[in-house]
Every structure is written in C-alpha cells, then in structure tokens.
Amino acid sequence: MEKLEQIFSFINEKSEQYEQKNESTYLEGVLLTLEDVLDEKIDWTFKDASKEDIRKAIQLAILKGMRKSSQPNHQMTPDTLGLLVGYFVEQFMEEKLKDGPVSILDPAVGTGNLLLTVMNMLDGKTFSTGIEVDEMLIRLAADTAELTQQPLMLYHQDALQKMLVDPVDVVVSDLPVGYYPNEDVAVDYELCALEGMSYAHHLFIEQSINYSKEGAFLFFLVPVNLFESEQSKELHKYLKKNAWIQAVIQLPDGLFANKTLEKSILILQKQSKVHRAPREVLLAKVPSMSNKQALAAFFEKVRIWKDNK
Ligand code: SAM
C-alpha cells in the first residue's frame, strides 16, 4: 500500500470507531482522531511521510465525512483548484520569493486544504494566517497544519470584522458566495450594497485588499458570473480604484458537478506607486487536465503573457 493509502486507512479506521460508538459523526471522528494523534494518545507511525501524503490522506477522510453529513458551508477546495492556484502563486511571486519567505492570508480558510496545498508547493518559503468562522473546520485546519509542520496562524472569527493580521504579500481564498447577514458590519465597506444585503464575496475582496501590502497579489476563486451580477458595477468601480486585474482564468469544463457552483480564478494586484498595471489582462481557459498537449499550450500562453506583462 502507498503511504497515502496507509495514512488514510489509519484515520478512516479510527474515525469509524468513533462513529460506531455513536459518540460522533464520521467527520467529528476524523477531528478526534487527529487530536488523539497530536496528543500522543495513539501512535502515529508515519513520521517519515511527506507533507503532501499527510495532507491528501486527511483531505480524503474529510471529504468522506463531508459527504456523509452534508452541511452547506462544509466545502473543501479540491486539489485540482489548489494546485492551479499554487501554480499561479509560484509564477506571480517568483521574483519576490528570491528575497525570502512571503506571508499569505486566507480569510476563508475552511479545512485549510487550499492554503496548505499552496504552502506545501512552496514549502519553507511561506508563513500564513487563516481565518474561519466554523469551529470544526478551523480545528481540522489547525491539526492538518500541525501534522504537516506548516507555519499557519489561525483565528476563529468573522473575517469581515477587524482582524489581528499585518498586511500580507499574498492572499489566496476560495470565497464564500452569497449574502452577508451582518449589515452593521457591511456598512463600513465601500462595497456595501446600496439597497438590500451585500454580497459576502465582494466584501471579502475589499477586506483582503485592506489587509494586503501595496503591490501584493491576490488569488481568488470566484463565481463565474462575478462581473455580471446586479452589484457588479460597484465592484468594477472599486477595483479600478484599488487594484489591477491581472488575470481571469476559466476552469476546465466538467470540473463542477453543478453549473451554478462554477468558479473562475481572479488574480489581482493591489495598486502601488512602484508597480504598474499589466499591459493586458490575461484571459485564458484551463483545458481538460487529461489533455497534456493542450495543458502544455496553456502554460506556454501564461509564460509568454508573463514575459510581456
Ligand atoms: N478553501 C477552503 C478549504 O480548502 O477547505 C474552503 C473554503 S469554503 C469555499 C468558504 C469558507 O468560508 C467556509 O469554510 C465558510 O465557513 C467560511 N466563511 C463564510 N463566511 C465567513 C466569514 N464571514 N468569516 C470567515 N469565514 C467565513
């Protein structure tokens, strides 16, 4: 058995034991198992496993748990998206990474899967902060970060309220989509809706820019119709003032089971006096991951754009 399968079987078996004792759901069982490992209540024999094997094995167990007890906010960013975001972070941060580690913020960190995928890709070159409102998800993120030995500081709070975070070099986030219920908080945002409730994903973009350094890059997974909604005019206006759109990347067909959940990658740079807007916004579509030739052509297109930007 591969290491990843061995780790998954281990977590799976212990989580099922918790579930069968009727004390918890399978997902809570995963959390309790990880905590038992960290508290050294059970023996962890995978000390030589790679960070990616550990992350992926935990991811599989969490996915199984989420399928069993479907809660609407329990969504995890899948690997395909995490790896693509990681690739873009590597490309955009190439120069800056030569000067030392970069700081990353994920204001909707969930299970930490997206952020830890990116951190594992740039292993040793990042230190991060994650914010999450859901207690179970943030505990899963904390345990996964500890087991993969990634420097991740976590805060259990509403990310749209004041945060204790210094401005960062990079934001990566799979944004929660929908209306934000706390209107007392929303009024402090430029992107607060003029009428009715504000879009959480718009406020998250503004908040992320607020907590970024000048010239920082921001990588968001956003709904495909971000620039077509009835509140998009204000978003356009806000972005024009505060950020430069670097790229809008469409994702491969068939990646999302449900058309209404389809997302794209939006890459922004916070405006600064020492940088300038790209000559052209990169508009590209990622081909099917199984089409090696088309994928190579896509990466080549990104490289050419980057060399000329
Ligand atoms: N990237 C995450 C992962 O890999 O697990 C998944 C992110 S999921 C699409 C969006 C997350 O935003 C959910 O975990 C949800 O609980 C969280 N969220 C929603 N509103 C929030 C808020 N106001 N502050 C902080 N987190 C919030």
PDB file of C-alpha atoms in Angstrom, residues 194 254 261 293:
ATOM      1  CA  LEU A 194     -26.840  50.429  -1.831  1.00  0.00           C
ATOM      2  CA  GLY A 254     -16.884  19.393 -16.153  1.00  0.00           C
ATOM      3  CA  LEU A 261     -21.341  26.420  -8.477  1.00  0.00           C
ATOM      4  CA  GLN A 293      -0.793  18.869 -25.165  1.00  0.00           C
TER       5      GLN A 293
END
